[in-house]
Structures are given as structure tokens and as C-alpha cells.
PDB file of C-alpha atoms in Angstrom:
ATOM      1  CA  GLN A1052      16.989  39.236  54.540  1.00  0.00           C
ATOM      2  CA  LYS A1053      15.967  38.252  51.036  1.00  0.00           C
ATOM      3  CA  GLU A1054      15.906  34.497  50.643  1.00  0.00           C
ATOM      4  CA  VAL A1055      15.401  31.765  48.114  1.00  0.00           C
ATOM      5  CA  GLU A1056      14.682  28.352  49.569  1.00  0.00           C
ATOM      6  CA  GLN A1057      15.013  24.943  47.974  1.00  0.00           C
ATOM      7  CA  ASN A1058      14.844  21.427  49.323  1.00  0.00           C
ATOM      8  CA  SER A1059      18.442  20.241  49.304  1.00  0.00           C
ATOM      9  CA  GLY A1060      17.473  16.679  48.436  1.00  0.00           C
ATOM     10  CA  PRO A1061      18.760  14.423  47.198  1.00  0.00           C
ATOM     11  CA  LEU A1062      15.720  13.869  45.028  1.00  0.00           C
ATOM     12  CA  SER A1063      15.873  10.439  43.486  1.00  0.00           C
ATOM     13  CA  VAL A1064      13.668   9.458  40.541  1.00  0.00           C
ATOM     14  CA  PRO A1065      13.732   6.498  38.143  1.00  0.00           C
ATOM     15  CA  GLU A1066      14.662   7.009  34.525  1.00  0.00           C
ATOM     16  CA  GLY A1067      11.661   8.104  32.467  1.00  0.00           C
ATOM     17  CA  ALA A1068       9.800   9.606  35.426  1.00  0.00           C
ATOM     18  CA  ILE A1069       8.923  13.260  36.016  1.00  0.00           C
ATOM     19  CA  ALA A1070      11.226  15.118  38.380  1.00  0.00           C
ATOM     20  CA  SER A1071       9.688  18.061  40.228  1.00  0.00           C
ATOM     21  CA  LEU A1072      11.932  20.691  41.754  1.00  0.00           C
ATOM     22  CA  ASN A1073      10.545  23.465  43.914  1.00  0.00           C
ATOM     23  CA  CYS A1074      11.658  26.895  45.033  1.00  0.00           C
ATOM     24  CA  THR A1075      10.138  29.629  47.194  1.00  0.00           C
ATOM     25  CA  TYR A1076      11.306  33.216  47.466  1.00  0.00           C
ATOM     26  CA  SER A1077      10.764  35.882  50.071  1.00  0.00           C
ATOM     27  CA  ASP A1078      10.572  39.186  48.181  1.00  0.00           C
ATOM     28  CA  ARG A1079       7.274  39.840  46.417  1.00  0.00           C
ATOM     29  CA  GLY A1080       8.967  42.422  44.251  1.00  0.00           C
ATOM     30  CA  SER A1081      11.040  39.841  42.365  1.00  0.00           C
ATOM     31  CA  GLN A1082      10.070  39.685  38.698  1.00  0.00           C
ATOM     32  CA  SER A1083      12.631  37.430  37.048  1.00  0.00           C
ATOM     33  CA  PHE A1084      13.181  33.768  37.876  1.00  0.00           C
ATOM     34  CA  PHE A1085      15.844  31.384  36.680  1.00  0.00           C
ATOM     35  CA  TRP A1086      16.809  27.751  36.870  1.00  0.00           C
ATOM     36  CA  TYR A1087      20.456  26.832  36.522  1.00  0.00           C
ATOM     37  CA  ARG A1088      21.867  23.327  36.294  1.00  0.00           C
ATOM     38  CA  GLN A1089      25.233  22.513  37.828  1.00  0.00           C
ATOM     39  CA  TYR A1090      26.970  19.218  37.227  1.00  0.00           C
ATOM     40  CA  SER A1091      29.410  18.069  39.870  1.00  0.00           C
ATOM     41  CA  GLY A1092      32.680  19.944  39.545  1.00  0.00           C
ATOM     42  CA  LYS A1093      31.307  22.219  36.829  1.00  0.00           C
ATOM     43  CA  SER A1094      29.898  25.725  36.663  1.00  0.00           C
ATOM     44  CA  PRO A1095      26.197  26.670  36.683  1.00  0.00           C
ATOM     45  CA  GLU A1096      24.482  26.935  33.313  1.00  0.00           C
ATOM     46  CA  LEU A1097      21.164  28.612  32.633  1.00  0.00           C
ATOM     47  CA  ILE A1098      18.448  26.217  31.490  1.00  0.00           C
ATOM     48  CA  MET A1099      15.212  28.156  31.992  1.00  0.00           C
ATOM     49  CA  SER A1100      13.998  31.655  32.721  1.00  0.00           C
ATOM     50  CA  ILE A1101      10.421  32.720  33.466  1.00  0.00           C
ATOM     51  CA  TYR A1102       8.897  36.128  34.068  1.00  0.00           C
ATOM     52  CA  SER A1103       5.094  35.673  33.969  1.00  0.00           C
ATOM     53  CA  ASN A1104       2.692  33.576  35.975  1.00  0.00           C
ATOM     54  CA  GLY A1105       1.949  30.209  34.445  1.00  0.00           C
ATOM     55  CA  ASP A1106       3.979  27.620  32.606  1.00  0.00           C
ATOM     56  CA  LYS A1107       6.880  27.914  30.196  1.00  0.00           C
ATOM     57  CA  GLU A1108       7.966  24.841  28.285  1.00  0.00           C
ATOM     58  CA  ASP A1109      11.282  24.128  26.600  1.00  0.00           C
ATOM     59  CA  GLY A1110      11.722  20.580  25.422  1.00  0.00           C
ATOM     60  CA  ARG A1111      11.542  18.249  28.407  1.00  0.00           C
ATOM     61  CA  PHE A1112      11.701  21.168  30.839  1.00  0.00           C
ATOM     62  CA  THR A1113       8.734  23.153  32.142  1.00  0.00           C
ATOM     63  CA  ALA A1114       9.072  26.092  34.505  1.00  0.00           C
ATOM     64  CA  GLN A1115       6.028  27.090  36.539  1.00  0.00           C
ATOM     65  CA  LEU A1116       5.588  30.415  38.305  1.00  0.00           C
ATOM     66  CA  ASN A1117       3.016  31.482  40.871  1.00  0.00           C
ATOM     67  CA  LYS A1118       3.801  34.982  42.105  1.00  0.00           C
ATOM     68  CA  ALA A1119       0.874  35.058  44.533  1.00  0.00           C
ATOM     69  CA  SER A1120       2.321  32.051  46.342  1.00  0.00           C
ATOM     70  CA  GLN A1121       5.924  33.180  45.726  1.00  0.00           C
ATOM     71  CA  TYR A1122       6.669  29.795  44.261  1.00  0.00           C
ATOM     72  CA  VAL A1123       8.544  28.642  41.193  1.00  0.00           C
ATOM     73  CA  SER A1124       9.091  25.074  40.082  1.00  0.00           C
ATOM     74  CA  LEU A1125      10.894  23.091  37.422  1.00  0.00           C
ATOM     75  CA  LEU A1126       9.494  19.905  35.956  1.00  0.00           C
ATOM     76  CA  ILE A1127      11.718  17.552  34.008  1.00  0.00           C
ATOM     77  CA  ARG A1128       9.782  15.040  31.938  1.00  0.00           C
ATOM     78  CA  ASP A1129      11.200  11.700  30.821  1.00  0.00           C
ATOM     79  CA  SER A1130      14.128  12.123  33.217  1.00  0.00           C
ATOM     80  CA  GLN A1131      17.459  10.794  31.995  1.00  0.00           C
ATOM     81  CA  PRO A1132      20.571   9.819  33.952  1.00  0.00           C
ATOM     82  CA  SER A1133      22.259  12.796  32.269  1.00  0.00           C
ATOM     83  CA  ASP A1134      19.834  15.064  34.154  1.00  0.00           C
ATOM     84  CA  SER A1135      21.524  14.072  37.420  1.00  0.00           C
ATOM     85  CA  ALA A1136      22.902  17.349  38.748  1.00  0.00           C
ATOM     86  CA  THR A1137      22.220  20.109  41.233  1.00  0.00           C
ATOM     87  CA  TYR A1138      19.529  22.549  40.173  1.00  0.00           C
ATOM     88  CA  LEU A1139      19.858  26.111  41.411  1.00  0.00           C
ATOM     89  CA  CYS A1140      16.934  28.501  41.631  1.00  0.00           C
ATOM     90  CA  ALA A1141      17.716  32.214  41.335  1.00  0.00           C
ATOM     91  CA  VAL A1142      15.518  35.307  41.455  1.00  0.00           C
ATOM     92  CA  ASN A1143      16.315  38.916  40.782  1.00  0.00           C
ATOM     93  CA  ASP A1144      16.839  41.304  43.671  1.00  0.00           C
ATOM     94  CA  PRO A1145      14.116  43.941  43.245  1.00  0.00           C
ATOM     95  CA  GLY A1146      16.352  46.510  44.875  1.00  0.00           C
ATOM     96  CA  ASN A1147      19.120  45.857  42.388  1.00  0.00           C
ATOM     97  CA  ASN A1148      18.059  44.186  39.172  1.00  0.00           C
ATOM     98  CA  ARG A1149      21.504  43.090  38.158  1.00  0.00           C
ATOM     99  CA  LYS A1150      21.832  40.953  41.268  1.00  0.00           C
ATOM    100  CA  LEU A1151      20.455  37.474  41.622  1.00  0.00           C
ATOM    101  CA  ILE A1152      19.508  35.851  44.914  1.00  0.00           C
ATOM    102  CA  TRP A1153      20.405  32.187  44.849  1.00  0.00           C
ATOM    103  CA  GLY A1154      19.021  29.105  46.504  1.00  0.00           C
ATOM    104  CA  LEU A1155      21.394  26.437  47.781  1.00  0.00           C
ATOM    105  CA  GLY A1156      20.220  23.997  45.131  1.00  0.00           C
ATOM    106  CA  THR A1157      18.458  20.654  44.932  1.00  0.00           C
ATOM    107  CA  SER A1158      20.466  17.567  44.110  1.00  0.00           C
ATOM    108  CA  LEU A1159      18.716  15.323  41.585  1.00  0.00           C
ATOM    109  CA  ALA A1160      19.671  11.705  40.939  1.00  0.00           C
ATOM    110  CA  VAL A1161      18.037   9.888  38.026  1.00  0.00           C
ATOM    111  CA  ASN A1162      18.457   6.166  38.408  1.00  0.00           C
ATOM    112  CA  PRO A1163      18.708   3.938  35.295  1.00  0.00           C
TER     113      PRO A1163
ATOM    114  CA  ASP B 150      33.230  32.022  21.240  1.00  0.00           C
ATOM    115  CA  ALA B 151      35.599  30.828  23.966  1.00  0.00           C
ATOM    116  CA  GLY B 152      33.212  31.667  26.776  1.00  0.00           C
ATOM    117  CA  VAL B 153      34.319  33.129  30.089  1.00  0.00           C
ATOM    118  CA  ILE B 154      37.939  32.259  30.813  1.00  0.00           C
ATOM    119  CA  GLN B 155      39.291  31.958  34.332  1.00  0.00           C
ATOM    120  CA  SER B 156      42.771  31.284  35.604  1.00  0.00           C
ATOM    121  CA  PRO B 157      44.163  29.508  37.406  1.00  0.00           C
ATOM    122  CA  ARG B 158      41.757  26.572  37.488  1.00  0.00           C
ATOM    123  CA  HIS B 159      43.243  25.301  40.731  1.00  0.00           C
ATOM    124  CA  GLU B 160      45.245  27.110  43.376  1.00  0.00           C
ATOM    125  CA  VAL B 161      46.780  25.702  46.525  1.00  0.00           C
ATOM    126  CA  THR B 162      48.482  28.174  48.807  1.00  0.00           C
ATOM    127  CA  GLU B 163      49.478  28.657  52.380  1.00  0.00           C
ATOM    128  CA  MET B 164      47.750  30.889  54.872  1.00  0.00           C
ATOM    129  CA  GLY B 165      48.990  34.444  54.662  1.00  0.00           C
ATOM    130  CA  GLN B 166      49.915  34.335  50.998  1.00  0.00           C
ATOM    131  CA  GLU B 167      48.422  36.606  48.367  1.00  0.00           C
ATOM    132  CA  VAL B 168      46.084  34.997  45.844  1.00  0.00           C
ATOM    133  CA  THR B 169      45.093  36.562  42.533  1.00  0.00           C
ATOM    134  CA  LEU B 170      42.288  35.131  40.435  1.00  0.00           C
ATOM    135  CA  ARG B 171      41.785  36.250  36.839  1.00  0.00           C
ATOM    136  CA  CYS B 172      38.835  36.461  34.524  1.00  0.00           C
ATOM    137  CA  LYS B 173      38.292  37.280  30.864  1.00  0.00           C
ATOM    138  CA  PRO B 174      34.597  37.881  30.148  1.00  0.00           C
ATOM    139  CA  ILE B 175      32.812  37.130  26.903  1.00  0.00           C
ATOM    140  CA  SER B 176      33.489  39.849  24.363  1.00  0.00           C
ATOM    141  CA  GLY B 177      30.644  42.352  24.184  1.00  0.00           C
ATOM    142  CA  HIS B 178      29.255  41.618  27.625  1.00  0.00           C
ATOM    143  CA  ASN B 179      29.084  44.707  29.812  1.00  0.00           C
ATOM    144  CA  SER B 180      28.492  43.082  33.210  1.00  0.00           C
ATOM    145  CA  LEU B 181      30.916  40.967  35.191  1.00  0.00           C
ATOM    146  CA  PHE B 182      30.197  39.119  38.408  1.00  0.00           C
ATOM    147  CA  TRP B 183      32.486  37.432  40.935  1.00  0.00           C
ATOM    148  CA  TYR B 184      30.924  34.632  42.992  1.00  0.00           C
ATOM    149  CA  ARG B 185      32.150  32.311  45.706  1.00  0.00           C
ATOM    150  CA  GLN B 186      30.589  28.871  46.181  1.00  0.00           C
ATOM    151  CA  THR B 187      30.825  26.642  49.235  1.00  0.00           C
ATOM    152  CA  MET B 188      28.737  23.713  50.379  1.00  0.00           C
ATOM    153  CA  MET B 189      27.543  25.553  53.465  1.00  0.00           C
ATOM    154  CA  ARG B 190      26.713  28.952  51.963  1.00  0.00           C
ATOM    155  CA  GLY B 191      26.007  28.087  48.347  1.00  0.00           C
ATOM    156  CA  LEU B 192      26.649  30.670  45.649  1.00  0.00           C
ATOM    157  CA  GLU B 193      27.431  34.124  47.011  1.00  0.00           C
ATOM    158  CA  LEU B 194      27.842  37.249  44.915  1.00  0.00           C
ATOM    159  CA  LEU B 195      30.995  39.062  45.961  1.00  0.00           C
ATOM    160  CA  ILE B 196      31.033  42.013  43.589  1.00  0.00           C
ATOM    161  CA  TYR B 197      29.803  42.998  40.175  1.00  0.00           C
ATOM    162  CA  PHE B 198      30.922  45.497  37.578  1.00  0.00           C
ATOM    163  CA  ASN B 199      28.943  47.240  34.896  1.00  0.00           C
ATOM    164  CA  ASN B 200      30.926  48.813  32.068  1.00  0.00           C
ATOM    165  CA  ASN B 201      34.111  48.232  34.100  1.00  0.00           C
ATOM    166  CA  VAL B 202      32.764  50.187  37.091  1.00  0.00           C
ATOM    167  CA  PRO B 203      32.195  48.425  40.425  1.00  0.00           C
ATOM    168  CA  ILE B 204      28.484  48.728  41.164  1.00  0.00           C
ATOM    169  CA  ASP B 205      27.979  46.665  44.286  1.00  0.00           C
ATOM    170  CA  ASP B 206      30.713  45.209  46.470  1.00  0.00           C
ATOM    171  CA  SER B 207      28.513  44.568  49.481  1.00  0.00           C
ATOM    172  CA  GLY B 208      29.220  40.856  49.206  1.00  0.00           C
ATOM    173  CA  MET B 209      32.969  41.240  49.620  1.00  0.00           C
ATOM    174  CA  PRO B 210      33.543  39.568  52.977  1.00  0.00           C
ATOM    175  CA  GLU B 211      36.438  41.604  54.297  1.00  0.00           C
ATOM    176  CA  ASP B 212      39.040  44.174  53.409  1.00  0.00           C
ATOM    177  CA  ARG B 213      41.321  41.283  52.562  1.00  0.00           C
ATOM    178  CA  PHE B 214      39.321  40.931  49.334  1.00  0.00           C
ATOM    179  CA  SER B 215      39.650  43.363  46.465  1.00  0.00           C
ATOM    180  CA  ALA B 216      38.589  43.326  42.821  1.00  0.00           C
ATOM    181  CA  LYS B 217      39.500  45.377  39.791  1.00  0.00           C
ATOM    182  CA  MET B 218      38.376  45.632  36.215  1.00  0.00           C
ATOM    183  CA  PRO B 219      40.895  47.796  34.374  1.00  0.00           C
ATOM    184  CA  ASN B 220      39.260  47.209  30.988  1.00  0.00           C
ATOM    185  CA  ALA B 221      36.349  45.416  29.365  1.00  0.00           C
ATOM    186  CA  SER B 222      38.285  42.210  28.811  1.00  0.00           C
ATOM    187  CA  PHE B 223      39.959  41.583  32.154  1.00  0.00           C
ATOM    188  CA  SER B 224      39.181  41.438  35.849  1.00  0.00           C
ATOM    189  CA  THR B 225      41.017  40.271  38.938  1.00  0.00           C
ATOM    190  CA  LEU B 226      39.963  39.189  42.399  1.00  0.00           C
ATOM    191  CA  LYS B 227      42.700  39.393  44.991  1.00  0.00           C
ATOM    192  CA  ILE B 228      42.844  37.977  48.495  1.00  0.00           C
ATOM    193  CA  GLN B 229      45.599  39.302  50.727  1.00  0.00           C
ATOM    194  CA  PRO B 230      46.354  37.736  53.142  1.00  0.00           C
ATOM    195  CA  SER B 231      44.571  34.476  52.446  1.00  0.00           C
ATOM    196  CA  GLU B 232      43.055  32.365  55.217  1.00  0.00           C
ATOM    197  CA  PRO B 233      41.874  28.729  55.314  1.00  0.00           C
ATOM    198  CA  ARG B 234      38.234  29.868  55.454  1.00  0.00           C
ATOM    199  CA  ASP B 235      38.680  31.431  52.024  1.00  0.00           C
ATOM    200  CA  SER B 236      38.877  27.944  50.529  1.00  0.00           C
ATOM    201  CA  ALA B 237      36.063  27.687  47.997  1.00  0.00           C
ATOM    202  CA  VAL B 238      35.315  27.695  44.293  1.00  0.00           C
ATOM    203  CA  TYR B 239      35.386  31.189  42.835  1.00  0.00           C
ATOM    204  CA  PHE B 240      33.366  31.808  39.699  1.00  0.00           C
ATOM    205  CA  CYS B 241      33.429  34.689  37.322  1.00  0.00           C
ATOM    206  CA  ALA B 242      30.336  35.289  35.187  1.00  0.00           C
ATOM    207  CA  SER B 243      29.590  37.802  32.475  1.00  0.00           C
ATOM    208  CA  GLY B 244      26.421  38.960  30.840  1.00  0.00           C
ATOM    209  CA  GLY B 245      24.522  41.619  28.991  1.00  0.00           C
ATOM    210  CA  GLY B 246      21.830  41.658  31.628  1.00  0.00           C
ATOM    211  CA  VAL B 247      20.823  39.815  34.761  1.00  0.00           C
ATOM    212  CA  GLU B 248      19.160  36.991  32.881  1.00  0.00           C
ATOM    213  CA  THR B 249      22.175  36.261  30.712  1.00  0.00           C
ATOM    214  CA  GLN B 250      24.880  35.370  33.191  1.00  0.00           C
ATOM    215  CA  TYR B 251      27.400  32.977  31.700  1.00  0.00           C
ATOM    216  CA  PHE B 252      29.738  31.353  34.138  1.00  0.00           C
ATOM    217  CA  GLY B 253      33.387  30.539  33.724  1.00  0.00           C
ATOM    218  CA  PRO B 254      34.792  27.154  34.775  1.00  0.00           C
ATOM    219  CA  GLY B 255      35.770  28.448  38.201  1.00  0.00           C
ATOM    220  CA  THR B 256      38.932  28.491  40.278  1.00  0.00           C
ATOM    221  CA  ARG B 257      39.195  25.939  43.071  1.00  0.00           C
ATOM    222  CA  LEU B 258      41.117  27.602  45.880  1.00  0.00           C
ATOM    223  CA  LEU B 259      42.566  25.709  48.811  1.00  0.00           C
ATOM    224  CA  VAL B 260      44.298  27.671  51.542  1.00  0.00           C
ATOM    225  CA  LEU B 261      46.303  25.486  53.904  1.00  0.00           C
TER     226      LEU B 261
END
């Protein structure tokens, strides 16, 4: 059974702090990794993708990938109340590249 | 671009009734995905199409579920007969590849 695991949270951080969201995956063959943000009552939206080991930065967001440890993380710097949402980690299914395997998500609350 | 369009946005029906969910993907996208999201099971892929052809329907829970994509601009997901355990949010997503899945607003289904 291919799995993606995330801490369900809620993760609570004060405004301006760094929020760190973590994800582990079971299949070493996965090559593509994604972070989606989902506001309550809304649909998931892609915020970051990463394919190589190391860090990828986009504004206040940094994705980190460590394939040896089968670990991917998302850092949100200078967290804002508008970042409060559920963050979904998804990885490609190596047996079927058009499929994504999804984590259950981590709920983030940024407190003013 | 209008994005992925889904209808209806909300559906309340009684057990045993037929439910039809509709999706219009983003023009030019050649992949279409149907997902179901619940608190307990998270986001589950039900079926996906590539160039209007069903590629993988292994996520379809039972024969009560069926999906069609008669052309590049329209897809349906049908549940017949519906049961209370089918209550969930159903998302349609389209994309040109696995890393470009764009989600519609979803249909909230409640089966009484």
C-alpha cells in the first residue's frame, strides 16, 4: 500500500513565525512532490512542486526534499493569518505517473 | 479562463436516488480527474481520463459509480443508487500533466 503521511495537526504558530509542515512517503520510486493548500470549504490549489533533492524557494514558501529519507517539507516564513488552511502533500505514483498519492493534510492556524 | 466548472455545487438527495455530477475541464487540458474527499479518508482518486479515455478506474468504490467523458469539454460522474455513505465533496480536476492539476470548486453531496 503506497502511503503519504502527514501530521494532522492542528499546527498553531504566531503571526510572523516560521511554520514547518512535514510529509513522508512510502514508495522510493516517487519522483514528483507537491504541496497543495486548501482553505476551509474550498478546493485544493497547488502552491509548490519539487523534483530534486534540496530546497526550492518561492516567495515566503520553501519546499525541501530528501529522497534518501523519503521526506518532504514545506516552510512558510513570516506566517500570516491568511496562511491558515490545510496543507496537502501529494507524490506521484511511480507505477502510474498521472496519479497522485495524497496525504490527509496538516491543519495550520496562524494566530494574530 | 473560467477554470474548472462543476455543477451542481450542492446536492441533497434521498437514499436510492440517482445522482449526476458534471464537470467542464479547462480548455486545452487533456487529463481529467474525479476525486472524493471526506474527513476520514481524505482525498481519494476515483477515476481519471486522458484524451477522453478512462485510464484508471481502480478507485471507483462500487458498481454503483460510473463516469463518462463523451468529449474533451464535458464529464459526468453518476451514482445509482446513492447511499448515505456516499456523502462527501466530489472534486473534478483537469491538467496537462500530473503536476498541473487544477481543481474545480467541488460538489457537496449529502445523501439522506
